[in-house]
N, CA and C of each residue as an Amber inpcrd file, in Angstrom:
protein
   306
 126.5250000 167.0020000 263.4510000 127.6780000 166.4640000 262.7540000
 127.5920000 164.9460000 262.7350000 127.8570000 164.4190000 261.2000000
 127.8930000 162.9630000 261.4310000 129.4060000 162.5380000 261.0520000
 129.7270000 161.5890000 260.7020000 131.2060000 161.5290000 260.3540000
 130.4290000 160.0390000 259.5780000 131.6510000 160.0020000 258.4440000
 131.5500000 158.7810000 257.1560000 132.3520000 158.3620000 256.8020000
 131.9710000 156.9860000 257.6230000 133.8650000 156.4260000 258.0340000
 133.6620000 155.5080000 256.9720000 135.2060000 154.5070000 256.2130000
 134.9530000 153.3890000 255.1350000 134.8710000 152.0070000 256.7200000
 134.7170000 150.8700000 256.4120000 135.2380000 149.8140000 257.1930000
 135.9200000 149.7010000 258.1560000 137.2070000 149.9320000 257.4420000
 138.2850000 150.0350000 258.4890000 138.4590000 151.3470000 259.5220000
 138.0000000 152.1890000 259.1870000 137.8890000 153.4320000 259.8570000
 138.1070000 154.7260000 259.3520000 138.3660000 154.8210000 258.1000000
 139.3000000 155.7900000 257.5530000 137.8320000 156.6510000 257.5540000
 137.9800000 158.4180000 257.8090000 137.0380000 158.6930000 257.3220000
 136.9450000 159.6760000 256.3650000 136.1680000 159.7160000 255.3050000
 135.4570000 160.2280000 254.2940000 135.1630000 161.5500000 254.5620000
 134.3520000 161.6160000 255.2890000 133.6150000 162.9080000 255.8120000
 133.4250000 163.4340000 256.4460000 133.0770000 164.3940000 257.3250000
 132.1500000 164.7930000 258.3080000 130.8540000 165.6540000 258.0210000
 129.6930000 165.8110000 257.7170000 129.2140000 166.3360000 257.3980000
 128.0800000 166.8270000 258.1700000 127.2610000 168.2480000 258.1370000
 126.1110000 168.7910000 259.1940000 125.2130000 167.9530000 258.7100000
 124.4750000 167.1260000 258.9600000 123.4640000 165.8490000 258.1480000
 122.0950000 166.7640000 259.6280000 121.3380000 166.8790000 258.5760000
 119.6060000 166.2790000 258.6530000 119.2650000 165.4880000 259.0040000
 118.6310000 165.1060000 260.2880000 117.7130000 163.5610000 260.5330000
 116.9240000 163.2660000 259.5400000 116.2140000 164.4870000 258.5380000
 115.2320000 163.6500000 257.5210000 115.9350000 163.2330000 256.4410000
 117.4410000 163.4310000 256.6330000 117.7780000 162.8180000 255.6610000
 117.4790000 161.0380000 255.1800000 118.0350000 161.1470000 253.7890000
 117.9690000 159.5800000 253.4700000 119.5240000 159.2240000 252.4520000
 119.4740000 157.8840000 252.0100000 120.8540000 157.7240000 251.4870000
 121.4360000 158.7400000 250.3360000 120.5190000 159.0380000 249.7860000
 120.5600000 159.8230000 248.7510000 121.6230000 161.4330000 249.2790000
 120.4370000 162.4070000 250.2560000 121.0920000 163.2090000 251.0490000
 122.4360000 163.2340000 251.4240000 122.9520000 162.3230000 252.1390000
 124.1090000 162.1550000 252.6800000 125.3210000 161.9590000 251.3010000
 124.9570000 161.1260000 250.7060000 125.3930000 161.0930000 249.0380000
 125.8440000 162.3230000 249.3780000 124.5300000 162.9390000 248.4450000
 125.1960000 164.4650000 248.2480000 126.1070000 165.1850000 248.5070000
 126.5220000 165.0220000 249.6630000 126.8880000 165.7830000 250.5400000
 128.7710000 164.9580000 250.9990000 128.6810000 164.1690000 249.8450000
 130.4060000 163.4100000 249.7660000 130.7270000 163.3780000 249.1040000
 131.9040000 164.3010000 248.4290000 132.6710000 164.3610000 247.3290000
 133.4860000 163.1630000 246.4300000 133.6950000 162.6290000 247.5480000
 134.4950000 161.0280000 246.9130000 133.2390000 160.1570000 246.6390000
 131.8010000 160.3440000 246.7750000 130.9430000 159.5180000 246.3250000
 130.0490000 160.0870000 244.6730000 131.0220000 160.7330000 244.6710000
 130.1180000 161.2850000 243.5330000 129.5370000 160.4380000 241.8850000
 128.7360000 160.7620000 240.8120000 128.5670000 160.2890000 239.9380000
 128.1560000 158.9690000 239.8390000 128.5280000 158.0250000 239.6600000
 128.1510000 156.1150000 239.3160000 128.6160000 155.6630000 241.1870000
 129.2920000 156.1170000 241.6760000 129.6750000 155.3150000 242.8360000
 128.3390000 155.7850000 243.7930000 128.0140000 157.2130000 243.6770000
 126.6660000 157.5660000 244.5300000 125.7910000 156.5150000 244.6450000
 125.1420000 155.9170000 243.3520000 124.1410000 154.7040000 243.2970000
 124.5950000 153.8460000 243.9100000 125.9880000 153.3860000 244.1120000
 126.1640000 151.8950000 244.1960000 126.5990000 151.8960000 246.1300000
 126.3200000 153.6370000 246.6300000 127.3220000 153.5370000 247.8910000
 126.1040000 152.7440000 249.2070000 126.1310000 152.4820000 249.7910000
 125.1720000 152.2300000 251.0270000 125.3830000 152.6400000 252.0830000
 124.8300000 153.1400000 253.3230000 125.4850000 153.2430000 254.4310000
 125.0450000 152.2700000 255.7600000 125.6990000 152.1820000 256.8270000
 125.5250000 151.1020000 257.9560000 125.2710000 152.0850000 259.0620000
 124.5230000 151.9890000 259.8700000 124.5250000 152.4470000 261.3560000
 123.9190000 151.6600000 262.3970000 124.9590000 151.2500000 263.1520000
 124.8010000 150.0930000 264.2190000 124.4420000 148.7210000 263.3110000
 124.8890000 148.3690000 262.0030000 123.7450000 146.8510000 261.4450000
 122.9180000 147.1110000 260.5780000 122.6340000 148.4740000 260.8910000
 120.9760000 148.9590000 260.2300000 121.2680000 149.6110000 258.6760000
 120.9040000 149.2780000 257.9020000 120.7030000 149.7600000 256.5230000
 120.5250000 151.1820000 256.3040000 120.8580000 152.2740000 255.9100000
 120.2430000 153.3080000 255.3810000 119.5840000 153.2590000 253.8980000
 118.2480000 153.4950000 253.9530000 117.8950000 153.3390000 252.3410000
 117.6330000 154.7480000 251.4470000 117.2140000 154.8980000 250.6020000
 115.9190000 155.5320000 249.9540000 115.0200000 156.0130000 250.5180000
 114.5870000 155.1470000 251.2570000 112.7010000 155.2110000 252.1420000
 113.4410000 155.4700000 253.9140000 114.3430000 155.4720000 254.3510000
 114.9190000 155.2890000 255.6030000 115.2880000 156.7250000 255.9910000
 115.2490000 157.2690000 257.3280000 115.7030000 158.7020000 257.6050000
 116.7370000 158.2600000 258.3340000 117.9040000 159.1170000 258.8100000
 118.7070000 159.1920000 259.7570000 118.1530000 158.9320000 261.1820000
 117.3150000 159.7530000 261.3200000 116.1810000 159.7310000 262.7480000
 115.6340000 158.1580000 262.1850000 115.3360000 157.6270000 261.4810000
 114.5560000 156.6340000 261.7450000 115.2710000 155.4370000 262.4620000
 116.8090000 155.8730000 262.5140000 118.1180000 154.4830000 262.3310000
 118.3350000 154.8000000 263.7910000 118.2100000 156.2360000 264.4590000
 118.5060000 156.5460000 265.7630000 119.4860000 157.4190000 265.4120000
 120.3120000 157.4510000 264.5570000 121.2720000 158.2650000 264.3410000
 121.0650000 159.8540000 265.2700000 122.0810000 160.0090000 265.8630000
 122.2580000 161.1890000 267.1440000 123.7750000 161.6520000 266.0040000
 123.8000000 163.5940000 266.8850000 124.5680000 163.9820000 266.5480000
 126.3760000 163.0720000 266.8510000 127.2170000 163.4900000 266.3890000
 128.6700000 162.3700000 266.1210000 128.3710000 161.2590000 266.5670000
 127.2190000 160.3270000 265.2040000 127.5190000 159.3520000 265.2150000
 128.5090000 159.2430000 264.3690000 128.7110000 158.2220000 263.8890000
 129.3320000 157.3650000 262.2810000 128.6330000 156.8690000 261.7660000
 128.6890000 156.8060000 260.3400000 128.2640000 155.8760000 259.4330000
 128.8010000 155.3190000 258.8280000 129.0290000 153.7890000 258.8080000
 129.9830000 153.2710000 257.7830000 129.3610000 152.8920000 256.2930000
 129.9640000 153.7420000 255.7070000 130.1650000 153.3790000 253.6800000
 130.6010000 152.0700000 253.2000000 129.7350000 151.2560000 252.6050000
 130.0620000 150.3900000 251.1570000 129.7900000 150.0410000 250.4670000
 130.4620000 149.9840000 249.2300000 129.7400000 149.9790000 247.7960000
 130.0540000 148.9230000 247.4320000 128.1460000 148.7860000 246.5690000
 127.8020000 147.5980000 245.9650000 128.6780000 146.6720000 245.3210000
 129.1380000 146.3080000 244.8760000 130.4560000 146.4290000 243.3160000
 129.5920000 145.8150000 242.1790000 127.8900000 145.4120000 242.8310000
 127.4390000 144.7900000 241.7630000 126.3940000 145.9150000 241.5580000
 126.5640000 146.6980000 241.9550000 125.6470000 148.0570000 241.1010000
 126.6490000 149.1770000 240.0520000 127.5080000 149.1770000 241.0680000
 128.6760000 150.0970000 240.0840000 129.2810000 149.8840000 238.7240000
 129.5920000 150.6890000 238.2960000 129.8910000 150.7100000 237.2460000
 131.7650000 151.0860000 237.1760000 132.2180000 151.3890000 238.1470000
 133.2500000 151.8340000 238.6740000 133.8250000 151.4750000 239.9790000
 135.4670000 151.2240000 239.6870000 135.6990000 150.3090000 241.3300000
 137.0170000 151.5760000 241.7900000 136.9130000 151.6330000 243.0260000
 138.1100000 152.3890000 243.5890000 139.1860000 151.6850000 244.2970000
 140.3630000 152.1050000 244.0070000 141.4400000 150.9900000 245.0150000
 142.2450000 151.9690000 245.4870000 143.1500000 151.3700000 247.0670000
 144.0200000 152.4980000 247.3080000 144.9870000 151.5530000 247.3970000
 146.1110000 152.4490000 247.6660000 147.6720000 151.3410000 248.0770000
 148.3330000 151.9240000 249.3860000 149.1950000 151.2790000 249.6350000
 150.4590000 151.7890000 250.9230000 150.7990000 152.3460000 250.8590000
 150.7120000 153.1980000 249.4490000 151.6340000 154.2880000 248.8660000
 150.8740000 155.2930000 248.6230000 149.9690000 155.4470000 248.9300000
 149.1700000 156.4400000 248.7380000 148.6540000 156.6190000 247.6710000
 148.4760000 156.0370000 246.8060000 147.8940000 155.9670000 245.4380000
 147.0780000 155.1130000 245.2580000 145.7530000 156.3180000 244.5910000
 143.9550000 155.8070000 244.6650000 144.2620000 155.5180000 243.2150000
 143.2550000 155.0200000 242.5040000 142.8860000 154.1760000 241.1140000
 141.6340000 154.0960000 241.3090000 140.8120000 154.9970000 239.6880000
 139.4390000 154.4690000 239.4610000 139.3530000 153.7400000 238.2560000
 139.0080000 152.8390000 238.1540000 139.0170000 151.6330000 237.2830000
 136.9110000 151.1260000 236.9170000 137.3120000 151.0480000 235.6800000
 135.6900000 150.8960000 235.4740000 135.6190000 149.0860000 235.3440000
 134.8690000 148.6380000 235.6600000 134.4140000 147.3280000 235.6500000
 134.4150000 146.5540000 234.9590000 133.2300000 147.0930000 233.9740000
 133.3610000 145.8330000 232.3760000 134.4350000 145.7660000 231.8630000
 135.4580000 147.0260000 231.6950000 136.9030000 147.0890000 230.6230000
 138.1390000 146.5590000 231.7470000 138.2410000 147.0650000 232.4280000
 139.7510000 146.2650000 233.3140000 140.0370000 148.1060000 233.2960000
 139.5850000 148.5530000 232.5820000 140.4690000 150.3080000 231.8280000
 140.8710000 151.1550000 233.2900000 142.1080000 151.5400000 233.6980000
 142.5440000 152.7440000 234.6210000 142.2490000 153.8530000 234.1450000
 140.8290000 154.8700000 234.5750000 141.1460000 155.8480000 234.2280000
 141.3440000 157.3650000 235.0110000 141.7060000 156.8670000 236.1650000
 142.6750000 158.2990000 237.1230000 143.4690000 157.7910000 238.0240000
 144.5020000 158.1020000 237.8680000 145.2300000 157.5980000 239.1460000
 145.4860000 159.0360000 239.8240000 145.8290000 158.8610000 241.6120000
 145.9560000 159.8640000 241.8130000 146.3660000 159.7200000 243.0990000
């Protein structure tokens, strides 16, 4: 089990993750990362980058670690926001355009 926390702590996920995994894998495997945000997401463990070319085992990653999520904003094509109120917004980049609130 890994868990896929944002920054502040909130978490995303928990998911049965593969040591051979790579960023891609773990992607997969997160519903709120799906489509244009997948490309742009990265993950952190301890400092350390997860890439493409990088395994879980290669980072040290042990069962319940964390990984912290964040996205590029200069790869995406799409930005996510939340509020106090509980209300998420996906908003695409080039247009300013809202198109889900939820």
């Amino acid at each position: 089990q890994v868990s896929v926390t944002t920054l502040s702590g909130r978490e995303l996920a928990s998911i049965s993750a593969e040591f051979s995994w790579t960023r891609k894998e773990v992607c997969s495997q997160i519903p709120a990362l799906e489509g244009p945000l997948s490309r742009a997401a990265m993950f952190l463990y301890r400092g350390a980058l997860l890439s493409d070319d990088t395994t879980l085992q290669a980072l040290g990653v042990e069962d319940g670690a964390s990984l912290q999520v964040v996205i590029d904003g200069h790869a995406a094509e799409l930005c996510v926001t939340a509020s106090n109120d509980d209300t998420a917004r996906v908003w695409r980049i080039e247009s300013g355009e809202c198109l889900l609130t939820r």
